[in-house]
Amino acid sequence: MTDEVSLALHIPQPVARPGEAASFDHLSFATGAAAVRPDPDTPETALRDLPYGLVRVIGETGSAWDPKLDAETMRRGLRAMLQTRLFEDRMFRAHRQGKTSFFMKSTGEEAIGVAQSLALEAGDMCFPTYRVQGWLIARGYPLEDMINQIYSNAKDPLKGRQLPILYSAREYGFYSLSGNVGSRFGHAVGWAMASAYKGGRHIALGYIGEGTTAEGDFHEALTFASVYRAPAVLAITNNQWAISSFAGIAGAEQTTFAAKAIAYGLPGLRVDGNDFLAVWAATKWAAARARANLGATLIEFVTYRVAGHSTSDDPTKYRPTDEAEHWPLGDPIARLKTHLIGLGEWSDERHAQLEAELTEALRDAQRAADAVGSLGQSKPSVAEMFEGVFKEPDWRVIEQRREMGI
């Protein structure tokens, strides 16, 4: 007989809380099996060690994943990342000034949206979360239009039908953003299946955060992606925090998020999300599989959410104040800048000049949006509520519009 042991429920706890020393010693950043870049047509059964390593390029001498990008492409990436950060800092201040009701930043995660935007084709469709506005900026979406949408003013391109920062721009490959993050993978997989069914060329990119992997939508989407070999790249942005809940609540203590792909017969990659070149290389690899009818790939981008979840959040209430300073993978902008300088393709002086140029462009865009009006000063016409709802308005809509005199 063995001694009876009372059952005890395990409640995951973060490594550190406010007032305690920040630490990331529980995470592995070793390249491991991911140091080797397999051919994109390698069978999934031969790739099952990949999710436990980390794909890295910057700082890794002779990395097999090095995409060997030309300097101009890397400078484009650096420009878009820097512009994204400057834009978000300005809009955060605009919120504090009462010009908008809500805002969310992607500080520290800019490499993911920007690199994938530049790496994928124009007709591919991104199903984003609210931290990849860098996708739009990298593709040249007008900053003034972004600010008008954030202000919900009379020139809001979405006519006041979305919350601030929930952008939508089909011509830029940016599917209407949903605050219900769990829906992203399902939408991406469905779009990808439709593209394959029609014999198309283009693939889908879906984003969720690591917290969303604990929801049923995630598992349903992976089932369909596996069964129908959907041509999709499915990205988990593991920034360590799901609002105020740490990654352990979603199972980070048990295995990597990339390893969840194995149960569905999908390749899984774990990638340094603060390494622009690694994000690019992994995305190209997964896209090549998708375009060759080899199905979807699940990619975990390991990164860190420097800012709060949103302007409604105070991260000092649930994590050490200086935690961001201890993040081992550094800052994606600083890392690409240093890499370019090391190649002799950039300098501190050119960087300062670029920052000044981008800041002035942002000022001009904000002045134009301010002239239209910020929150409460200007709004789309009430008549917009009747537009774009039905192809042929029924009698009720016609009568309601008549009663309002518009």
Short mmCIF file of C-alpha atoms in Angstrom, two decimals:
data_model
loop_
_atom_site.label_atom_id
_atom_site.label_comp_id
_atom_site.label_asym_id
_atom_site.label_seq_id
_atom_site.Cartn_x
_atom_site.Cartn_y
_atom_site.Cartn_z
CA MET A 1 0.00 0.00 0.00
CA THR A 2 1.19 3.50 -0.73
CA ASP A 3 0.45 6.48 1.44
CA GLU A 4 -2.57 8.39 0.27
CA VAL A 5 -1.83 11.85 -1.07
CA SER A 6 -4.47 14.55 -1.16
CA LEU A 7 -5.04 16.07 -4.56
CA ALA A 8 -3.87 19.64 -5.06
CA LEU A 9 -4.87 21.89 -7.92
CA HIS A 10 -1.91 23.52 -9.68
CA ILE A 11 -2.37 27.24 -10.29
CA PRO A 12 0.33 28.67 -12.59
CA GLN A 13 2.12 31.66 -11.14
CA PRO A 14 4.33 34.21 -12.93
CA VAL A 15 8.02 34.24 -12.10
CA ALA A 16 7.81 37.74 -10.66
CA ARG A 17 5.18 40.19 -9.48
CA PRO A 18 5.48 43.95 -8.82
CA GLY A 19 8.30 44.69 -6.40
CA GLU A 20 10.12 41.44 -7.20
CA ALA A 21 13.16 40.90 -9.41
CA ALA A 22 12.33 40.37 -13.07
CA SER A 23 13.61 37.14 -14.60
CA PHE A 24 13.30 35.20 -17.85
CA ASP A 25 15.45 32.28 -16.74
CA HIS A 26 12.51 29.94 -17.27
CA LEU A 27 12.66 30.50 -21.04
CA SER A 28 15.05 28.79 -23.44
CA PHE A 29 16.61 30.84 -26.22
CA ALA A 30 18.86 28.08 -27.56
CA THR A 31 18.69 27.48 -31.30
CA GLY A 32 18.70 23.70 -30.87
CA ALA A 33 17.24 21.76 -33.80
CA ALA A 34 16.08 25.05 -35.32
CA ALA A 35 19.71 25.93 -36.12
CA VAL A 36 19.28 23.88 -39.31
CA ARG A 37 16.96 25.19 -42.02
CA PRO A 38 15.22 22.22 -43.65
CA ASP A 39 13.98 22.36 -47.21
CA PRO A 40 10.40 23.72 -47.33
CA ASP A 41 9.17 20.43 -48.84
CA THR A 42 10.48 18.32 -45.94
CA PRO A 43 7.72 16.01 -44.60
CA GLU A 44 6.18 17.19 -41.33
CA THR A 45 7.16 13.95 -39.62
CA ALA A 46 10.83 14.91 -40.02
CA LEU A 47 10.31 18.37 -38.50
CA ARG A 48 9.07 17.53 -35.03
CA ASP A 49 12.17 18.76 -33.21
CA LEU A 50 11.91 22.27 -34.69
CA PRO A 51 9.34 23.66 -32.19
CA TYR A 52 11.79 23.22 -29.31
CA GLY A 53 14.60 25.36 -30.71
CA LEU A 54 14.65 29.01 -31.73
CA VAL A 55 15.15 30.34 -35.26
CA ARG A 56 17.65 33.22 -35.09
CA VAL A 57 19.71 35.19 -37.61
CA ILE A 58 20.94 38.51 -36.17
CA GLY A 59 23.76 37.76 -33.77
CA GLU A 60 24.16 34.18 -35.03
CA THR A 61 27.27 33.80 -37.20
CA GLY A 62 26.51 31.83 -40.35
CA SER A 63 22.85 31.22 -39.48
CA ALA A 64 21.29 28.70 -41.88
CA TRP A 65 18.13 30.82 -41.82
CA ASP A 66 19.85 34.00 -43.04
CA PRO A 67 17.65 35.27 -45.92
CA LYS A 68 20.60 37.33 -47.19
CA LEU A 69 18.44 40.37 -47.82
CA ASP A 70 19.89 43.32 -49.70
CA ALA A 71 20.64 46.41 -47.64
CA GLU A 72 17.83 48.45 -49.22
CA THR A 73 15.19 45.92 -48.12
CA MET A 74 16.57 45.93 -44.59
CA ARG A 75 16.51 49.74 -44.57
CA ARG A 76 12.87 49.62 -45.70
CA GLY A 77 12.14 47.35 -42.77
CA LEU A 78 13.99 49.60 -40.35
CA ARG A 79 12.12 52.65 -41.65
CA ALA A 80 8.70 50.98 -41.29
CA MET A 81 9.47 49.74 -37.77
CA LEU A 82 10.70 53.16 -36.67
CA GLN A 83 7.70 54.88 -38.26
CA THR A 84 5.38 52.44 -36.48
CA ARG A 85 6.91 53.21 -33.10
CA LEU A 86 6.88 56.97 -33.63
CA PHE A 87 3.28 56.80 -34.85
CA GLU A 88 2.16 54.84 -31.81
CA ASP A 89 3.96 57.12 -29.36
CA ARG A 90 2.22 60.12 -30.95
CA MET A 91 -1.20 58.47 -30.88
CA PHE A 92 -0.68 57.41 -27.26
CA ARG A 93 -0.13 61.07 -26.39
CA ALA A 94 -3.20 61.98 -28.46
CA HIS A 95 -5.23 59.66 -26.26
CA ARG A 96 -3.90 61.35 -23.14
CA GLN A 97 -4.96 64.67 -24.68
CA GLY A 98 -8.51 63.38 -25.13
CA LYS A 99 -8.33 63.18 -28.92
CA THR A 100 -9.36 59.52 -29.04
CA SER A 101 -11.11 57.08 -26.74
CA PHE A 102 -8.71 54.15 -26.91
CA PHE A 103 -5.32 53.06 -28.24
CA MET A 104 -2.98 50.06 -28.23
CA LYS A 105 0.76 49.94 -28.90
CA SER A 106 3.02 47.25 -30.36
CA THR A 107 6.25 48.52 -28.80
CA GLY A 108 8.88 45.78 -28.96
CA GLU A 109 6.89 43.71 -31.47
CA GLU A 110 7.32 45.83 -34.61
CA ALA A 111 9.53 43.33 -36.46
CA ILE A 112 6.71 40.80 -36.73
CA GLY A 113 4.12 42.87 -38.61
CA VAL A 114 6.65 44.76 -40.70
CA ALA A 115 8.81 41.81 -41.80
CA GLN A 116 5.80 39.68 -42.69
CA SER A 117 4.17 42.55 -44.60
CA LEU A 118 7.26 42.98 -46.74
CA ALA A 119 7.94 39.25 -47.13
CA LEU A 120 4.48 38.22 -48.37
CA GLU A 121 2.91 39.00 -51.73
CA ALA A 122 0.50 41.83 -52.51
CA GLY A 123 -2.51 39.52 -52.97
CA ASP A 124 -1.98 37.56 -49.76
CA MET A 125 -4.43 38.38 -46.97
CA CYS A 126 -3.48 39.24 -43.40
CA PHE A 127 -5.96 38.51 -40.60
CA PRO A 128 -4.43 40.74 -37.93
CA THR A 129 -4.58 41.41 -34.25
CA TYR A 130 -4.32 44.94 -32.90
CA ARG A 131 -0.49 44.92 -32.69
CA VAL A 132 0.44 44.62 -36.35
CA GLN A 133 -0.32 48.12 -37.62
CA GLY A 134 3.25 47.92 -38.86
CA TRP A 135 1.83 45.78 -41.71
CA LEU A 136 -0.12 48.78 -43.00
CA ILE A 137 2.72 51.24 -42.46
CA ALA A 138 5.18 48.96 -44.28
CA ARG A 139 2.82 48.89 -47.27
CA GLY A 140 2.37 52.64 -47.39
CA TYR A 141 -1.13 53.02 -45.97
CA PRO A 142 -1.75 56.79 -45.50
CA LEU A 143 -0.96 57.91 -41.96
CA GLU A 144 -3.65 60.58 -42.17
CA ASP A 145 -6.28 57.90 -42.85
CA MET A 146 -5.06 55.89 -39.86
CA ILE A 147 -5.36 58.92 -37.60
CA ASN A 148 -8.81 59.83 -38.94
CA GLN A 149 -9.96 56.30 -38.11
CA ILE A 150 -8.46 56.54 -34.62
CA TYR A 151 -10.24 59.88 -34.11
CA SER A 152 -13.52 58.50 -35.56
CA ASN A 153 -13.96 61.83 -37.32
CA ALA A 154 -15.83 62.86 -40.49
CA LYS A 155 -13.04 61.47 -42.70
CA ASP A 156 -12.80 58.13 -40.91
CA PRO A 157 -12.31 55.67 -43.81
CA LEU A 158 -14.47 53.14 -41.91
CA LYS A 159 -17.29 55.69 -41.41
CA GLY A 160 -17.34 55.29 -37.62
CA ARG A 161 -18.16 51.59 -37.79
CA GLN A 162 -15.11 50.33 -35.97
CA LEU A 163 -13.34 51.04 -32.71
CA PRO A 164 -10.11 53.07 -32.87
CA ILE A 165 -7.13 50.98 -34.11
CA LEU A 166 -9.39 48.26 -35.56
CA TYR A 167 -8.35 49.05 -39.12
CA SER A 168 -9.60 47.51 -42.36
CA ALA A 169 -7.93 47.92 -45.77
CA ARG A 170 -8.59 45.19 -48.32
CA GLU A 171 -6.40 46.77 -50.98
CA TYR A 172 -3.47 46.54 -48.56
CA GLY A 173 -4.15 42.87 -47.74
CA PHE A 174 -5.43 43.79 -44.27
CA TYR A 175 -8.68 42.04 -43.38
CA SER A 176 -11.08 43.91 -41.09
CA LEU A 177 -9.56 43.72 -37.63
CA SER A 178 -11.55 42.04 -34.87
CA GLY A 179 -11.25 42.75 -31.18
CA ASN A 180 -12.34 39.13 -30.72
CA VAL A 181 -8.82 37.83 -31.32
CA GLY A 182 -9.81 34.17 -31.23
CA SER A 183 -11.63 34.53 -34.54
CA ARG A 184 -8.47 35.34 -36.50
CA PHE A 185 -7.20 31.82 -37.16
CA GLY A 186 -10.61 30.54 -38.21
CA HIS A 187 -11.07 33.41 -40.65
CA ALA A 188 -7.57 32.98 -42.05
CA VAL A 189 -7.97 29.24 -42.54
CA GLY A 190 -11.37 29.70 -44.19
CA TRP A 191 -10.01 32.35 -46.56
CA ALA A 192 -7.04 30.12 -47.39
CA MET A 193 -9.31 27.15 -48.07
CA ALA A 194 -11.40 29.31 -50.43
CA SER A 195 -8.27 30.46 -52.24
CA ALA A 196 -7.23 26.83 -52.76
CA TYR A 197 -10.74 25.76 -53.75
CA LYS A 198 -10.78 28.42 -56.48
CA GLY A 199 -7.33 27.41 -57.70
CA GLY A 200 -5.82 30.73 -56.64
CA ARG A 201 -2.24 31.67 -55.87
CA HIS A 202 -2.54 33.68 -52.69
CA ILE A 203 -2.22 32.52 -49.10
CA ALA A 204 -3.51 33.76 -45.75
CA LEU A 205 -1.66 34.94 -42.67
CA GLY A 206 -3.45 34.73 -39.32
CA TYR A 207 -2.39 36.20 -35.96
CA ILE A 208 -3.36 35.44 -32.40
CA GLY A 209 -1.70 36.03 -29.04
CA GLU A 210 -0.43 33.18 -26.87
CA GLY A 211 -3.38 33.60 -24.50
CA THR A 212 -5.81 32.82 -27.30
CA THR A 213 -4.31 29.35 -27.76
CA ALA A 214 -6.36 28.42 -24.68
CA GLU A 215 -9.60 29.06 -26.58
CA GLY A 216 -11.55 26.58 -28.67
CA ASP A 217 -11.29 28.70 -31.82
CA PHE A 218 -7.56 27.98 -31.95
CA HIS A 219 -8.00 24.20 -31.96
CA GLU A 220 -10.90 24.24 -34.41
CA ALA A 221 -8.85 26.30 -36.86
CA LEU A 222 -5.85 23.97 -36.60
CA THR A 223 -8.07 20.97 -37.25
CA PHE A 224 -9.42 22.49 -40.46
CA ALA A 225 -5.94 23.71 -41.47
CA SER A 226 -4.58 20.19 -41.08
CA VAL A 227 -7.45 18.25 -42.65
CA TYR A 228 -7.78 20.49 -45.72
CA ARG A 229 -4.11 21.51 -46.01
CA ALA A 230 -5.10 25.16 -45.98
CA PRO A 231 -2.42 27.40 -47.55
CA ALA A 232 -1.92 29.54 -44.46
CA VAL A 233 0.77 30.87 -42.15
CA LEU A 234 -0.59 30.85 -38.59
CA ALA A 235 1.35 33.13 -36.24
CA ILE A 236 1.20 33.06 -32.44
CA THR A 237 2.62 36.26 -31.02
CA ASN A 238 3.94 35.10 -27.66
CA ASN A 239 4.61 38.42 -25.95
CA GLN A 240 4.48 36.82 -22.48
CA TRP A 241 1.27 38.57 -21.38
CA ALA A 242 -2.41 38.14 -22.32
CA ILE A 243 -3.75 41.41 -20.92
CA SER A 244 -2.78 40.88 -17.24
CA SER A 245 -2.50 37.08 -17.40
CA PHE A 246 0.96 35.62 -17.97
CA ALA A 247 1.67 32.99 -20.64
CA GLY A 248 1.55 30.13 -18.12
CA ILE A 249 -2.23 30.41 -17.96
CA ALA A 250 -2.28 29.20 -21.59
CA GLY A 251 0.12 26.30 -20.96
CA ALA A 252 3.56 27.88 -21.44
CA GLU A 253 4.92 25.88 -18.48
CA GLN A 254 4.20 22.56 -20.24
CA THR A 255 5.72 23.06 -23.69
CA THR A 256 6.33 25.65 -26.38
CA PHE A 257 3.36 27.08 -28.23
CA ALA A 258 4.96 26.00 -31.51
CA ALA A 259 4.86 22.39 -30.30
CA LYS A 260 1.05 22.49 -30.29
CA ALA A 261 1.33 22.05 -34.07
CA ILE A 262 2.57 18.46 -33.67
CA ALA A 263 -0.80 17.18 -32.47
CA TYR A 264 -2.36 18.36 -35.73
CA GLY A 265 0.32 17.05 -38.07
CA LEU A 266 1.48 20.58 -38.89
CA PRO A 267 5.05 21.92 -38.90
CA GLY A 268 5.80 24.20 -35.97
CA LEU A 269 8.50 26.88 -35.81
CA ARG A 270 9.63 28.83 -32.76
CA VAL A 271 11.18 32.11 -33.91
CA ASP A 272 13.00 35.05 -32.33
CA GLY A 273 10.25 37.63 -32.86
CA ASN A 274 12.60 40.56 -32.23
CA ASP A 275 14.89 39.51 -35.08
CA PHE A 276 13.67 41.09 -38.34
CA LEU A 277 15.68 38.66 -40.47
CA ALA A 278 14.50 35.58 -38.58
CA VAL A 279 10.86 36.66 -38.92
CA TRP A 280 11.39 37.21 -42.65
CA ALA A 281 13.13 33.84 -43.16
CA ALA A 282 10.55 31.82 -41.23
CA THR A 283 7.69 33.53 -43.04
CA LYS A 284 9.21 32.83 -46.46
CA TRP A 285 9.78 29.19 -45.50
CA ALA A 286 6.19 28.72 -44.34
CA ALA A 287 4.84 30.59 -47.38
CA ALA A 288 6.81 28.31 -49.71
CA ARG A 289 5.17 25.27 -48.11
CA ALA A 290 1.72 26.82 -48.42
CA ARG A 291 2.20 27.73 -52.10
CA ALA A 292 3.42 24.19 -52.83
CA ASN A 293 0.15 22.73 -51.49
CA LEU A 294 1.91 21.35 -48.41
CA GLY A 295 -0.49 23.09 -46.04
CA ALA A 296 -0.23 25.42 -43.08
CA THR A 297 2.63 26.12 -40.68
CA LEU A 298 2.24 27.25 -37.07
CA ILE A 299 4.85 29.83 -36.03
CA GLU A 300 5.42 31.01 -32.47
CA PHE A 301 7.10 34.41 -32.41
CA VAL A 302 8.85 34.82 -29.07
CA THR A 303 8.72 38.50 -28.15
CA TYR A 304 7.78 40.84 -25.31
CA ARG A 305 4.98 43.36 -24.87
CA VAL A 306 6.86 46.42 -23.62
CA ALA A 307 3.81 48.67 -23.19
CA GLY A 308 0.56 47.96 -21.39
CA HIS A 309 -2.14 45.91 -23.04
CA SER A 310 -3.92 49.14 -23.96
CA THR A 311 -4.46 52.68 -22.71
CA SER A 312 -6.91 51.13 -20.21
CA ASP A 313 -4.21 48.96 -18.66
CA ASP A 314 -1.54 49.59 -16.01
CA PRO A 315 1.08 46.82 -16.27
CA THR A 316 2.83 47.97 -13.06
CA LYS A 317 -0.07 46.35 -11.20
CA TYR A 318 0.89 42.83 -12.28
CA ARG A 319 4.56 42.72 -13.38
CA PRO A 320 7.87 44.24 -12.25
CA THR A 321 8.23 47.85 -13.37
CA ASP A 322 11.61 47.20 -14.99
CA GLU A 323 10.75 43.83 -16.54
CA ALA A 324 11.10 45.12 -20.12
CA GLU A 325 14.69 46.16 -19.41
CA HIS A 326 15.57 42.53 -18.65
CA TRP A 327 14.06 41.01 -21.80
CA PRO A 328 16.90 38.91 -23.31
CA LEU A 329 15.98 39.34 -26.99
CA GLY A 330 16.40 43.11 -26.97
CA ASP A 331 14.70 45.73 -29.10
CA PRO A 332 13.90 44.82 -32.75
CA ILE A 333 14.64 48.33 -34.05
CA ALA A 334 17.94 48.61 -32.21
CA ARG A 335 18.99 45.14 -33.35
CA LEU A 336 18.36 45.76 -37.05
CA LYS A 337 19.96 49.20 -36.81
CA THR A 338 23.10 47.73 -35.23
CA HIS A 339 23.18 44.95 -37.82
CA LEU A 340 23.05 47.45 -40.69
CA ILE A 341 25.73 49.61 -39.09
CA GLY A 342 27.93 46.51 -38.76
CA LEU A 343 27.50 45.92 -42.50
CA GLY A 344 28.53 49.50 -43.23
CA GLU A 345 25.03 50.22 -44.61
CA TRP A 346 23.78 52.58 -41.89
CA SER A 347 24.98 55.04 -39.25
CA ASP A 348 23.78 56.84 -36.15
CA GLU A 349 23.68 60.07 -38.15
CA ARG A 350 21.48 58.59 -40.87
CA HIS A 351 19.24 57.09 -38.22
CA ALA A 352 18.78 60.44 -36.49
CA GLN A 353 18.03 62.05 -39.84
CA LEU A 354 15.44 59.37 -40.64
CA GLU A 355 13.77 59.81 -37.26
CA ALA A 356 13.50 63.56 -37.81
CA GLU A 357 12.06 63.03 -41.29
CA LEU A 358 9.47 60.53 -40.09
CA THR A 359 8.52 62.73 -37.13
CA GLU A 360 7.84 65.66 -39.44
CA ALA A 361 5.69 63.47 -41.72
CA LEU A 362 3.70 62.35 -38.68
CA ARG A 363 3.20 65.95 -37.56
CA ASP A 364 1.83 66.84 -40.98
CA ALA A 365 -0.56 63.87 -40.96
CA GLN A 366 -1.79 64.67 -37.47
CA ARG A 367 -2.27 68.36 -38.29
CA ALA A 368 -4.44 67.35 -41.26
CA ALA A 369 -6.52 65.00 -39.09
CA ASP A 370 -6.80 67.59 -36.31
CA ALA A 371 -8.14 70.05 -38.86
CA VAL A 372 -11.00 67.65 -39.58
CA GLY A 373 -11.57 67.13 -35.88
CA SER A 374 -10.71 64.69 -33.12
CA LEU A 375 -13.02 62.72 -30.84
CA GLY A 376 -16.28 64.55 -30.19
CA GLN A 377 -15.39 67.47 -32.47
CA SER A 378 -16.21 65.72 -35.72
CA LYS A 379 -17.93 62.50 -36.72
CA PRO A 380 -19.21 60.73 -39.83
CA SER A 381 -22.68 61.62 -41.07
CA VAL A 382 -25.54 59.81 -39.34
CA ALA A 383 -26.69 58.79 -42.81
CA GLU A 384 -23.75 56.39 -42.97
CA MET A 385 -25.63 53.95 -40.72
CA PHE A 386 -27.92 53.18 -43.65
CA GLU A 387 -25.16 52.67 -46.21
CA GLY A 388 -23.35 49.43 -47.02
CA VAL A 389 -25.71 47.26 -44.97
CA PHE A 390 -28.02 45.81 -47.64
CA LYS A 391 -27.37 45.54 -51.35
CA GLU A 392 -31.04 46.52 -51.83
CA PRO A 393 -32.45 48.31 -48.72
CA ASP A 394 -35.77 46.87 -47.60
CA TRP A 395 -38.80 49.03 -46.83
CA ARG A 396 -37.96 49.34 -43.11
CA VAL A 397 -34.59 50.95 -43.82
CA ILE A 398 -36.13 53.26 -46.38
CA GLU A 399 -38.86 54.30 -43.92
CA GLN A 400 -36.42 54.84 -41.05
CA ARG A 401 -34.24 57.00 -43.24
CA ARG A 402 -37.27 59.02 -44.36
CA GLU A 403 -38.34 59.56 -40.76
CA MET A 404 -34.87 60.93 -39.93
CA GLY A 405 -35.03 63.26 -42.93
CA ILE A 406 -31.75 62.06 -44.44
#
